[in-house]
Amino acid sequence: MGGVFVNYRTGDGDWAAALIARELAVKFGQEKVFYASKSIQVGEDFTTRILQGLRQCAILLVVIGPQWLHKTDRQGARRLDNPEDWVRREIIEAFRSGLRVIPVFLDSTEVISERDLPEDLASLARCQYLRLHHRNDDRDVARLLEEVGTILDGTVPSADVVPWLKKALADAGQLASVREAFDAATTKALDALTDSRYPVSMPDLPEEDIPAALEERLVSYEDDMAPLLKLVAAGVAFGDDELWSRTLSRVLNRPAKRPTRFNEPWTAASAYPALLLLYSIGVAAMASGRGEVVYRALTDVKVQASGDTVLRALALRHVVDPRLAESFPSARGLPHRYVLSRHLRLCLRTAFEDISDDRDYDLAFEEFEYLRSLLELHDTAFTSLGEFAFHRAENRTAVHERVKALLAADSALLVSGAFSGVINNVTVARRQLETTVQGRYAG
């Protein structure tokens, strides 16, 4: 069994790196943990010791706090851009040596993308990550220790789920195995979404702390749902026409404790795991040219208690109050109307890393939100819009042109019943959407 190397930047998450190193040492033994301030003795050649330590480990944990990406040296240059920067060198050496590299994002630090990084670090953005919140460090550290232990024990399957699923869906003899994989992943996600971990009431929390705590909760939901989101996105992309619906229904209708006070944001946010699934299904469907799947997801799956369709139940404003989203630490002054949309786009990217590149993912995400908005306007008088609407108002997207073929009279989308199968209804919805976009964002 190899060891674990803790990579971190001084002045950015030192507390988390120290906590992780200490708990790893308790769990696996000090000799299995390389943590520079503990593992390099006075007088030793630190260059040699660091490289030796890396090559003796199986895992590199990259602790990433809010300043990690942009921290500068005394000359004002970004440290990551310096080839001699030790954080950068350790990560590159870990990839070269075949270590499992796991980013550990602190609190609500945004997930990094390839374009944020030097070319030789780009692989880091494609690594499945963990998250550590200072409010929930006991729970998050426990999960980290479990994941690390599984890898060190050698029980992690060598075959990635995406290529396996692609082959299995093409083989009728493997469909039972696929169904079992979906059911197991769904059950595991639901087991994590307990009332004790996600209480529907937090009466002692000061009002001014609610936005930050709510954003942390969303991120925690994302972490718990990550394996299932990846599986479902791949399934839809590779032709699954059944299992995504069952999975969405199970998550949407999971048992939940009722709130003790009216209009608790935590109660509304309990629908967020289902919203994550909906977006994974919708974006994967658009990426594979299957607009009819979007329509079915929005209208066929229903809330059992009320009979509401997903289209109505999971409107963005019903899951997270836009006024609270506007005060998220990561919002940084963004208009409240698309804070949640942007958050979803960024957090779901990792679920699609083995399905499409960043550019194609962004386009499919935009097309899903556009189509969902049209379907909302056909069904109701209100639409959630999304980040695309802001770009549309500024003529910075041609999403309305890209989806034309999907909205033709003989398209699978209309044949499946979308817009009541009437092309004129599409025209009306598109005009309403343009009017709504200009009304909310123009000027």
PDB file of N, CA and C in Angstrom, residues 254-318:
ATOM      1  N   ARG A 254     -37.888  11.390  -2.962  1.00  0.00           N
ATOM      2  CA  ARG A 254     -37.316  10.783  -1.760  1.00  0.00           C
ATOM      3  C   ARG A 254     -38.038  11.320  -0.520  1.00  0.00           C
ATOM      4  N   PRO A 255     -38.175  10.504   0.519  1.00  0.00           N
ATOM      5  CA  PRO A 255     -38.835  10.966   1.746  1.00  0.00           C
ATOM      6  C   PRO A 255     -38.075  12.141   2.346  1.00  0.00           C
ATOM      7  N   ALA A 256     -38.795  13.136   2.820  1.00  0.00           N
ATOM      8  CA  ALA A 256     -38.157  14.312   3.413  1.00  0.00           C
ATOM      9  C   ALA A 256     -38.974  14.787   4.597  1.00  0.00           C
ATOM     10  N   LYS A 257     -38.277  15.274   5.595  1.00  0.00           N
ATOM     11  CA  LYS A 257     -38.933  15.802   6.785  1.00  0.00           C
ATOM     12  C   LYS A 257     -39.580  17.146   6.478  1.00  0.00           C
ATOM     13  N   ARG A 258     -40.759  17.383   7.030  1.00  0.00           N
ATOM     14  CA  ARG A 258     -41.452  18.649   6.808  1.00  0.00           C
ATOM     15  C   ARG A 258     -40.865  19.739   7.699  1.00  0.00           C
ATOM     16  N   PRO A 259     -40.844  20.987   7.222  1.00  0.00           N
ATOM     17  CA  PRO A 259     -40.287  22.079   8.016  1.00  0.00           C
ATOM     18  C   PRO A 259     -41.191  22.461   9.179  1.00  0.00           C
ATOM     19  N   THR A 260     -40.584  23.065  10.195  1.00  0.00           N
ATOM     20  CA  THR A 260     -41.371  23.558  11.329  1.00  0.00           C
ATOM     21  C   THR A 260     -41.800  25.003  11.123  1.00  0.00           C
ATOM     22  N   ARG A 261     -41.164  25.686  10.178  1.00  0.00           N
ATOM     23  CA  ARG A 261     -41.528  27.068   9.882  1.00  0.00           C
ATOM     24  C   ARG A 261     -41.801  27.201   8.389  1.00  0.00           C
ATOM     25  N   PHE A 262     -42.637  28.157   8.039  1.00  0.00           N
ATOM     26  CA  PHE A 262     -43.020  28.343   6.629  1.00  0.00           C
ATOM     27  C   PHE A 262     -41.860  28.949   5.834  1.00  0.00           C
ATOM     28  N   ASN A 263     -41.740  28.514   4.591  1.00  0.00           N
ATOM     29  CA  ASN A 263     -40.827  29.127   3.623  1.00  0.00           C
ATOM     30  C   ASN A 263     -39.364  29.046   4.027  1.00  0.00           C
ATOM     31  N   GLU A 264     -38.969  27.928   4.625  1.00  0.00           N
ATOM     32  CA  GLU A 264     -37.572  27.723   4.958  1.00  0.00           C
ATOM     33  C   GLU A 264     -36.761  27.532   3.671  1.00  0.00           C
ATOM     34  N   PRO A 265     -35.642  28.248   3.473  1.00  0.00           N
ATOM     35  CA  PRO A 265     -34.829  28.040   2.271  1.00  0.00           C
ATOM     36  C   PRO A 265     -34.250  26.637   2.198  1.00  0.00           C
ATOM     37  N   TRP A 266     -34.076  26.000   3.363  1.00  0.00           N
ATOM     38  CA  TRP A 266     -33.500  24.660   3.386  1.00  0.00           C
ATOM     39  C   TRP A 266     -34.481  23.638   2.820  1.00  0.00           C
ATOM     40  N   THR A 267     -35.770  23.879   3.027  1.00  0.00           N
ATOM     41  CA  THR A 267     -36.787  22.988   2.475  1.00  0.00           C
ATOM     42  C   THR A 267     -36.796  23.087   0.952  1.00  0.00           C
ATOM     43  N   ALA A 268     -36.793  24.317   0.445  1.00  0.00           N
ATOM     44  CA  ALA A 268     -36.756  24.506  -1.004  1.00  0.00           C
ATOM     45  C   ALA A 268     -35.503  23.881  -1.596  1.00  0.00           C
ATOM     46  N   ALA A 269     -34.381  24.071  -0.914  1.00  0.00           N
ATOM     47  CA  ALA A 269     -33.109  23.555  -1.428  1.00  0.00           C
ATOM     48  C   ALA A 269     -33.036  22.036  -1.396  1.00  0.00           C
ATOM     49  N   SER A 270     -33.933  21.390  -0.653  1.00  0.00           N
ATOM     50  CA  SER A 270     -33.925  19.922  -0.634  1.00  0.00           C
ATOM     51  C   SER A 270     -34.252  19.342  -2.006  1.00  0.00           C
ATOM     52  N   ALA A 271     -34.800  20.172  -2.905  1.00  0.00           N
ATOM     53  CA  ALA A 271     -35.055  19.740  -4.284  1.00  0.00           C
ATOM     54  C   ALA A 271     -33.819  19.880  -5.167  1.00  0.00           C
ATOM     55  N   TYR A 272     -32.745  20.428  -4.628  1.00  0.00           N
ATOM     56  CA  TYR A 272     -31.558  20.690  -5.454  1.00  0.00           C
ATOM     57  C   TYR A 272     -30.938  19.416  -6.037  1.00  0.00           C
ATOM     58  N   PRO A 273     -30.843  18.301  -5.293  1.00  0.00           N
ATOM     59  CA  PRO A 273     -30.316  17.086  -5.927  1.00  0.00           C
ATOM     60  C   PRO A 273     -31.112  16.679  -7.170  1.00  0.00           C
ATOM     61  N   ALA A 274     -32.442  16.814  -7.120  1.00  0.00           N
ATOM     62  CA  ALA A 274     -33.256  16.502  -8.295  1.00  0.00           C
ATOM     63  C   ALA A 274     -32.981  17.498  -9.418  1.00  0.00           C
ATOM     64  N   LEU A 275     -32.763  18.762  -9.061  1.00  0.00           N
ATOM     65  CA  LEU A 275     -32.437  19.763 -10.084  1.00  0.00           C
ATOM     66  C   LEU A 275     -31.108  19.439 -10.749  1.00  0.00           C
ATOM     67  N   LEU A 276     -30.131  19.009  -9.971  1.00  0.00           N
ATOM     68  CA  LEU A 276     -28.842  18.596 -10.541  1.00  0.00           C
ATOM     69  C   LEU A 276     -29.031  17.454 -11.537  1.00  0.00           C
ATOM     70  N   LEU A 277     -29.861  16.489 -11.157  1.00  0.00           N
ATOM     71  CA  LEU A 277     -30.121  15.371 -12.066  1.00  0.00           C
ATOM     72  C   LEU A 277     -30.817  15.836 -13.337  1.00  0.00           C
ATOM     73  N   LEU A 278     -31.810  16.706 -13.180  1.00  0.00           N
ATOM     74  CA  LEU A 278     -32.525  17.224 -14.346  1.00  0.00           C
ATOM     75  C   LEU A 278     -31.562  17.890 -15.312  1.00  0.00           C
ATOM     76  N   TYR A 279     -30.680  18.714 -14.798  1.00  0.00           N
ATOM     77  CA  TYR A 279     -29.726  19.399 -15.661  1.00  0.00           C
ATOM     78  C   TYR A 279     -28.753  18.418 -16.312  1.00  0.00           C
ATOM     79  N   SER A 280     -28.317  17.410 -15.575  1.00  0.00           N
ATOM     80  CA  SER A 280     -27.429  16.404 -16.168  1.00  0.00           C
ATOM     81  C   SER A 280     -28.124  15.689 -17.321  1.00  0.00           C
ATOM     82  N   ILE A 281     -29.383  15.330 -17.114  1.00  0.00           N
ATOM     83  CA  ILE A 281     -30.158  14.676 -18.169  1.00  0.00           C
ATOM     84  C   ILE A 281     -30.349  15.621 -19.349  1.00  0.00           C
ATOM     85  N   GLY A 282     -30.763  16.845 -19.064  1.00  0.00           N
ATOM     86  CA  GLY A 282     -31.061  17.807 -20.125  1.00  0.00           C
ATOM     87  C   GLY A 282     -29.858  18.187 -20.950  1.00  0.00           C
ATOM     88  N   VAL A 283     -28.746  18.455 -20.289  1.00  0.00           N
ATOM     89  CA  VAL A 283     -27.535  18.848 -21.024  1.00  0.00           C
ATOM     90  C   VAL A 283     -27.017  17.685 -21.860  1.00  0.00           C
ATOM     91  N   ALA A 284     -27.027  16.473 -21.286  1.00  0.00           N
ATOM     92  CA  ALA A 284     -26.588  15.297 -22.049  1.00  0.00           C
ATOM     93  C   ALA A 284     -27.499  15.052 -23.247  1.00  0.00           C
ATOM     94  N   ALA A 285     -28.794  15.273 -23.069  1.00  0.00           N
ATOM     95  CA  ALA A 285     -29.740  15.089 -24.170  1.00  0.00           C
ATOM     96  C   ALA A 285     -29.472  16.080 -25.292  1.00  0.00           C
ATOM     97  N   MET A 286     -29.232  17.331 -24.943  1.00  0.00           N
ATOM     98  CA  MET A 286     -28.946  18.336 -25.977  1.00  0.00           C
ATOM     99  C   MET A 286     -27.614  18.063 -26.655  1.00  0.00           C
ATOM    100  N   ALA A 287     -26.641  17.600 -25.894  1.00  0.00           N
ATOM    101  CA  ALA A 287     -25.328  17.296 -26.469  1.00  0.00           C
ATOM    102  C   ALA A 287     -25.416  16.163 -27.486  1.00  0.00           C
ATOM    103  N   SER A 288     -26.390  15.274 -27.310  1.00  0.00           N
ATOM    104  CA  SER A 288     -26.545  14.143 -28.228  1.00  0.00           C
ATOM    105  C   SER A 288     -27.704  14.336 -29.196  1.00  0.00           C
ATOM    106  N   GLY A 289     -28.241  15.563 -29.277  1.00  0.00           N
ATOM    107  CA  GLY A 289     -29.309  15.858 -30.233  1.00  0.00           C
ATOM    108  C   GLY A 289     -30.628  15.202 -29.918  1.00  0.00           C
ATOM    109  N   ARG A 290     -30.930  14.991 -28.619  1.00  0.00           N
ATOM    110  CA  ARG A 290     -32.154  14.289 -28.223  1.00  0.00           C
ATOM    111  C   ARG A 290     -33.068  15.228 -27.435  1.00  0.00           C
ATOM    112  N   GLY A 291     -33.552  16.261 -28.096  1.00  0.00           N
ATOM    113  CA  GLY A 291     -34.410  17.228 -27.437  1.00  0.00           C
ATOM    114  C   GLY A 291     -35.669  16.623 -26.855  1.00  0.00           C
ATOM    115  N   GLU A 292     -36.149  15.524 -27.430  1.00  0.00           N
ATOM    116  CA  GLU A 292     -37.364  14.892 -26.922  1.00  0.00           C
ATOM    117  C   GLU A 292     -37.157  14.348 -25.496  1.00  0.00           C
ATOM    118  N   VAL A 293     -35.917  13.996 -25.160  1.00  0.00           N
ATOM    119  CA  VAL A 293     -35.627  13.537 -23.799  1.00  0.00           C
ATOM    120  C   VAL A 293     -35.814  14.678 -22.804  1.00  0.00           C
ATOM    121  N   VAL A 294     -35.430  15.888 -23.203  1.00  0.00           N
ATOM    122  CA  VAL A 294     -35.635  17.054 -22.349  1.00  0.00           C
ATOM    123  C   VAL A 294     -37.129  17.223 -22.069  1.00  0.00           C
ATOM    124  N   TYR A 295     -37.939  17.143 -23.114  1.00  0.00           N
ATOM    125  CA  TYR A 295     -39.384  17.296 -22.950  1.00  0.00           C
ATOM    126  C   TYR A 295     -39.948  16.226 -22.026  1.00  0.00           C
ATOM    127  N   ARG A 296     -39.532  14.987 -22.205  1.00  0.00           N
ATOM    128  CA  ARG A 296     -40.023  13.899 -21.362  1.00  0.00           C
ATOM    129  C   ARG A 296     -39.594  14.083 -19.911  1.00  0.00           C
ATOM    130  N   ALA A 297     -38.358  14.510 -19.700  1.00  0.00           N
ATOM    131  CA  ALA A 297     -37.875  14.719 -18.334  1.00  0.00           C
ATOM    132  C   ALA A 297     -38.687  15.805 -17.626  1.00  0.00           C
ATOM    133  N   LEU A 298     -39.043  16.843 -18.374  1.00  0.00           N
ATOM    134  CA  LEU A 298     -39.756  17.972 -17.782  1.00  0.00           C
ATOM    135  C   LEU A 298     -41.242  17.698 -17.567  1.00  0.00           C
ATOM    136  N   THR A 299     -41.816  16.796 -18.332  1.00  0.00           N
ATOM    137  CA  THR A 299     -43.277  16.609 -18.273  1.00  0.00           C
ATOM    138  C   THR A 299     -43.741  15.222 -17.833  1.00  0.00           C
ATOM    139  N   ASP A 300     -42.939  14.186 -18.076  1.00  0.00           N
ATOM    140  CA  ASP A 300     -43.367  12.829 -17.716  1.00  0.00           C
ATOM    141  C   ASP A 300     -43.113  12.508 -16.253  1.00  0.00           C
ATOM    142  N   VAL A 301     -42.018  13.033 -15.698  1.00  0.00           N
ATOM    143  CA  VAL A 301     -41.679  12.757 -14.305  1.00  0.00           C
ATOM    144  C   VAL A 301     -42.429  13.755 -13.420  1.00  0.00           C
ATOM    145  N   LYS A 302     -43.093  13.243 -12.382  1.00  0.00           N
ATOM    146  CA  LYS A 302     -43.950  14.102 -11.551  1.00  0.00           C
ATOM    147  C   LYS A 302     -43.661  13.926 -10.062  1.00  0.00           C
ATOM    148  N   VAL A 303     -43.975  14.964  -9.315  1.00  0.00           N
ATOM    149  CA  VAL A 303     -43.938  14.896  -7.853  1.00  0.00           C
ATOM    150  C   VAL A 303     -45.160  14.098  -7.407  1.00  0.00           C
ATOM    151  N   GLN A 304     -44.950  12.997  -6.745  1.00  0.00           N
ATOM    152  CA  GLN A 304     -46.065  12.103  -6.392  1.00  0.00           C
ATOM    153  C   GLN A 304     -47.061  12.764  -5.449  1.00  0.00           C
ATOM    154  N   ALA A 305     -46.579  13.581  -4.529  1.00  0.00           N
ATOM    155  CA  ALA A 305     -47.462  14.175  -3.529  1.00  0.00           C
ATOM    156  C   ALA A 305     -48.414  15.210  -4.112  1.00  0.00           C
ATOM    157  N   SER A 306     -47.959  15.953  -5.138  1.00  0.00           N
ATOM    158  CA  SER A 306     -48.762  17.052  -5.677  1.00  0.00           C
ATOM    159  C   SER A 306     -49.219  16.835  -7.103  1.00  0.00           C
ATOM    160  N   GLY A 307     -48.530  15.948  -7.823  1.00  0.00           N
ATOM    161  CA  GLY A 307     -48.841  15.749  -9.231  1.00  0.00           C
ATOM    162  C   GLY A 307     -48.170  16.761 -10.137  1.00  0.00           C
ATOM    163  N   ASP A 308     -47.395  17.692  -9.564  1.00  0.00           N
ATOM    164  CA  ASP A 308     -46.704  18.692 -10.376  1.00  0.00           C
ATOM    165  C   ASP A 308     -45.647  18.036 -11.257  1.00  0.00           C
ATOM    166  N   THR A 309     -45.501  18.553 -12.448  1.00  0.00           N
ATOM    167  CA  THR A 309     -44.430  18.091 -13.325  1.00  0.00           C
ATOM    168  C   THR A 309     -43.101  18.676 -12.864  1.00  0.00           C
ATOM    169  N   VAL A 310     -42.026  18.083 -13.325  1.00  0.00           N
ATOM    170  CA  VAL A 310     -40.695  18.617 -13.057  1.00  0.00           C
ATOM    171  C   VAL A 310     -40.575  20.032 -13.601  1.00  0.00           C
ATOM    172  N   LEU A 311     -41.222  20.286 -14.737  1.00  0.00           N
ATOM    173  CA  LEU A 311     -41.173  21.608 -15.351  1.00  0.00           C
ATOM    174  C   LEU A 311     -41.572  22.692 -14.354  1.00  0.00           C
ATOM    175  N   ARG A 312     -42.591  22.411 -13.553  1.00  0.00           N
ATOM    176  CA  ARG A 312     -43.073  23.392 -12.571  1.00  0.00           C
ATOM    177  C   ARG A 312     -42.351  23.257 -11.236  1.00  0.00           C
ATOM    178  N   ALA A 313     -42.184  22.030 -10.773  1.00  0.00           N
ATOM    179  CA  ALA A 313     -41.618  21.821  -9.439  1.00  0.00           C
ATOM    180  C   ALA A 313     -40.167  22.262  -9.337  1.00  0.00           C
ATOM    181  N   LEU A 314     -39.400  22.117 -10.422  1.00  0.00           N
ATOM    182  CA  LEU A 314     -37.980  22.431 -10.371  1.00  0.00           C
ATOM    183  C   LEU A 314     -37.622  23.707 -11.123  1.00  0.00           C
ATOM    184  N   ALA A 315     -38.582  24.620 -11.254  1.00  0.00           N
ATOM    185  CA  ALA A 315     -38.224  25.960 -11.730  1.00  0.00           C
ATOM    186  C   ALA A 315     -37.175  26.517 -10.778  1.00  0.00           C
ATOM    187  N   LEU A 316     -36.165  27.188 -11.305  1.00  0.00           N
ATOM    188  CA  LEU A 316     -35.026  27.607 -10.484  1.00  0.00           C
ATOM    189  C   LEU A 316     -35.458  28.390  -9.253  1.00  0.00           C
ATOM    190  N   ARG A 317     -36.418  29.291  -9.422  1.00  0.00           N
ATOM    191  CA  ARG A 317     -36.841  30.142  -8.311  1.00  0.00           C
ATOM    192  C   ARG A 317     -37.516  29.346  -7.200  1.00  0.00           C
ATOM    193  N   HIS A 318     -38.020  28.133  -7.520  1.00  0.00           N
ATOM    194  CA  HIS A 318     -38.658  27.294  -6.513  1.00  0.00           C
ATOM    195  C   HIS A 318     -37.631  26.531  -5.676  1.00  0.00           C
TER     196      HIS A 318
END
